[in-house]
Short mmCIF file of C-alpha atoms in Angstrom, two decimals:
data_model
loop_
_atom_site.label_atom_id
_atom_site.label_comp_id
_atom_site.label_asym_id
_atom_site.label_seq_id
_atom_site.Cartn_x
_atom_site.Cartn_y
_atom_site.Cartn_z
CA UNK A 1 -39.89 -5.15 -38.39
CA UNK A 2 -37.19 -2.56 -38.25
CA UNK A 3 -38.72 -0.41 -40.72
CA UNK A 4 -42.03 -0.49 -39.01
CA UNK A 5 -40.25 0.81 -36.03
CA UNK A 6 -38.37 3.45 -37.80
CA UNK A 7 -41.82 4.35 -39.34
CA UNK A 8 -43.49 4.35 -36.45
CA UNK A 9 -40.46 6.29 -34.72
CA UNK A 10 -41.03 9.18 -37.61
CA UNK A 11 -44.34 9.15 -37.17
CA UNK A 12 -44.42 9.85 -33.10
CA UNK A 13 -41.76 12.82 -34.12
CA UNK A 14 -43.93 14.19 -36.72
CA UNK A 15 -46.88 14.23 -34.62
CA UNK A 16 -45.13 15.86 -31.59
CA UNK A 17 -43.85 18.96 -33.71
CA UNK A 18 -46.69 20.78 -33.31
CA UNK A 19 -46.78 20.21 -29.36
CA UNK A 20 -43.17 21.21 -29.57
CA UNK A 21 -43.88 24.26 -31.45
CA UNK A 22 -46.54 25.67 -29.56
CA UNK A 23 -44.22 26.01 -26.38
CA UNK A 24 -42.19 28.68 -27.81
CA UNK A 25 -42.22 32.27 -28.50
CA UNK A 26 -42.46 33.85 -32.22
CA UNK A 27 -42.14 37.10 -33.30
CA UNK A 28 -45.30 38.02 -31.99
CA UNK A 29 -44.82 36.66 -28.82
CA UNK A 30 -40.80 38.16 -28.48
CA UNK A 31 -42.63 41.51 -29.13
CA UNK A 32 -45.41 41.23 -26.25
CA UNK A 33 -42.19 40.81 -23.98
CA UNK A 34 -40.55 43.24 -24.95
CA UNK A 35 -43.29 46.10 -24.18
CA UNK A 36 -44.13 44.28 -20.79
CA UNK A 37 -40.36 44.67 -20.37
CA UNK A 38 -40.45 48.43 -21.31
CA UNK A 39 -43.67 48.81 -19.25
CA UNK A 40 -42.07 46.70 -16.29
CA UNK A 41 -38.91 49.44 -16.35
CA UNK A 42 -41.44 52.29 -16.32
CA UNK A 43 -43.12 51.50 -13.53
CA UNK A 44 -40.18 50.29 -11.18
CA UNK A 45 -39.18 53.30 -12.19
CA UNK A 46 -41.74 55.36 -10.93
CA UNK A 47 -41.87 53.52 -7.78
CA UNK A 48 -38.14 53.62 -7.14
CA UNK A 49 -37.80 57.26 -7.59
CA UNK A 50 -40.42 58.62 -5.81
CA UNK A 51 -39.01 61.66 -5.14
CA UNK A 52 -39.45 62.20 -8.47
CA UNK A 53 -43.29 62.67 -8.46
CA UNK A 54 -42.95 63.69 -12.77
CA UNK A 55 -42.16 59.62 -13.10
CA UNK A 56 -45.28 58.51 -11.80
CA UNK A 57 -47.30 61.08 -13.77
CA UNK A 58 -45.51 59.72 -16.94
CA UNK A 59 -45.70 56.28 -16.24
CA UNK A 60 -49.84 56.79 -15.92
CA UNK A 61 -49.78 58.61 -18.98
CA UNK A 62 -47.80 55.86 -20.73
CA UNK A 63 -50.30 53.35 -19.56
CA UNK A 64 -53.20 55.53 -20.52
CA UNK A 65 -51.69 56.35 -23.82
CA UNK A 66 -50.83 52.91 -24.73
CA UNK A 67 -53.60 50.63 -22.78
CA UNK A 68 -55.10 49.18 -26.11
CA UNK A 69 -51.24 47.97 -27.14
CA UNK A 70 -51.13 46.80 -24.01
CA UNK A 71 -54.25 45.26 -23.38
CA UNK A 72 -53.57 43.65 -26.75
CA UNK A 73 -49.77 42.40 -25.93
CA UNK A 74 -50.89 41.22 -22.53
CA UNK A 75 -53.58 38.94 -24.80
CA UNK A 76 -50.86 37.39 -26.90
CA UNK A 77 -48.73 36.42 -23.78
CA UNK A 78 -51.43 35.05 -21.83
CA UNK A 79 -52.40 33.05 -25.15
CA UNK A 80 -48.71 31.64 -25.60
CA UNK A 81 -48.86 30.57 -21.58
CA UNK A 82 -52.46 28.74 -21.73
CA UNK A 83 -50.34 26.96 -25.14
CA UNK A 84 -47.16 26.19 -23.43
CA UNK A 85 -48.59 25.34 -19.67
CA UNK A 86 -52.59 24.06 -20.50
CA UNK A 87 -52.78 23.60 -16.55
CA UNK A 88 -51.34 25.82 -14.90
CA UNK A 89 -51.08 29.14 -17.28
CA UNK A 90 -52.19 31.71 -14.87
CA UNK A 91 -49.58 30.80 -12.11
CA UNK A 92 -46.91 30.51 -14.64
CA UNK A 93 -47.81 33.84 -16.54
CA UNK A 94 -48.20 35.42 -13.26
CA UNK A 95 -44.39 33.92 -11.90
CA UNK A 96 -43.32 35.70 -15.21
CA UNK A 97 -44.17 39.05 -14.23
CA UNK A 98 -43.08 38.90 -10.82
CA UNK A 99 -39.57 38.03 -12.55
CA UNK A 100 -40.06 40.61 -14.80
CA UNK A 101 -40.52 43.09 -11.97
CA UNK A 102 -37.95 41.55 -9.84
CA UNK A 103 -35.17 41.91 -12.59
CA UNK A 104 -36.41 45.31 -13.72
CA UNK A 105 -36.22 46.26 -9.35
CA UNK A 106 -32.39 44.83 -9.63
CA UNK A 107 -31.52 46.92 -12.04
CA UNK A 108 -32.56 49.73 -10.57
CA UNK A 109 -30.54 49.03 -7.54
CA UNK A 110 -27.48 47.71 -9.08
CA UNK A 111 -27.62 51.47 -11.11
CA UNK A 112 -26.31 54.45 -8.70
CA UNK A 113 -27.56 56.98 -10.80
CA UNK A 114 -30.48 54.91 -11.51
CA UNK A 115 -33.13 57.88 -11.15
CA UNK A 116 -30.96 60.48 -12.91
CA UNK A 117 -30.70 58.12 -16.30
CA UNK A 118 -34.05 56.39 -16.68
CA UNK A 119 -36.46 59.71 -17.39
CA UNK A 120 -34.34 59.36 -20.38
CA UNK A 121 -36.64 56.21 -21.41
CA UNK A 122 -39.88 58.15 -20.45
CA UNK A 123 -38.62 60.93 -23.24
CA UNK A 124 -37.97 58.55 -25.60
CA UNK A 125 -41.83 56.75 -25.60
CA UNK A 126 -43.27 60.23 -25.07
CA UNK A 127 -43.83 61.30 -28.51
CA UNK A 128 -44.68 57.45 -29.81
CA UNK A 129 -48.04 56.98 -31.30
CA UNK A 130 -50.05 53.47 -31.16
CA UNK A 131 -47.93 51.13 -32.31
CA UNK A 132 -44.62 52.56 -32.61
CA UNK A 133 -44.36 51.85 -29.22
CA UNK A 134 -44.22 47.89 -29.58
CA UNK A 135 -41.37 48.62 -32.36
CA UNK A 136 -39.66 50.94 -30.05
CA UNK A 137 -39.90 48.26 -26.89
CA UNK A 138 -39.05 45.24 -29.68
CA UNK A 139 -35.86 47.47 -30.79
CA UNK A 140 -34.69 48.57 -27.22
CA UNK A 141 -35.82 46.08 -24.72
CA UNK A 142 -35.22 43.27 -27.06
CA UNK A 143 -36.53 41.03 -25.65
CA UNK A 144 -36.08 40.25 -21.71
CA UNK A 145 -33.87 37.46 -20.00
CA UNK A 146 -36.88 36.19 -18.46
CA UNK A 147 -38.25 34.63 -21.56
CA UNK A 148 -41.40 33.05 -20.89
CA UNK A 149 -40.37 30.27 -23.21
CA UNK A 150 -37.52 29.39 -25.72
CA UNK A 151 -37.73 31.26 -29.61
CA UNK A 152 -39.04 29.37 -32.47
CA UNK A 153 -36.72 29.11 -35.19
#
């Protein structure tokens, strides 16, 4: 009887692994928040230094420039949301973003010279080509505290 139990036991565990991988983020994943992150700082950006009129004109061309990697990133985290959150994936991905944003605005008030420094990140993804950008967001964003879900390992 015991070792039916125990079987059985294993056998629940087994089964739930996949359901238990699915609701976290891989590499793939970690890297489509980390250019939402970069395009999240960009565009708080833009809006919170409006007096800097260049930002915005950037910050178009960035999303112009990059829409496919974008478009394409925005696909893989809407994909890991309908995995992790079947019923309720749009509200949850869209919670996300707001966070995203909200963090990114904090930042930019917690940062005095918050509009002198950031054009800094606008130079450095102004020369980036396809999909160097979603190295160059994976290597300095890394990632974002507002992980959508926890890492695989």
């Amino acid at each position: 009887m015991r070792n039916r139990i125990l079987t059985a036991a294993v056998l629940v565990c087994l089964g739930a692994g996949p359901a238990f991988a699915s609701a976290c983020t891989g590499p793939e994943e970690s890297k489509a928040v980390s250019l939402r992150a970069l395009q999240t700082e960009l565009m708080v950006a833009a809006l919170k230094c409006s007096h800097k009129p260049e930002l915005a004109a950037q910050y178009n061309g960035f999303v112009r420039s990059f829409g496919r990697e974008l478009a394409e990133n925005g696909k893989v985290l809407m994909a890991a949301f309908k995995r992790a959150y079947p019923k309720d994936h749009q509200k949850r991905f869209d919670a996300f973003i707001t966070r995203m944003a909200n963090d990114a605005s904090q930042k930019s008030i917690a940062s005095p010279d918050y509009c002198e420094t950031t054009p800094r990140l606008f130079d450095s993804v102004a020369n980036l080509k396809g999909p160097e950008v979603v190295a160059f967001a994976a290597t300095t964003i890394n990632g974002h505290a507002a992980q959508p879900l926890p890492r695989c390992n």
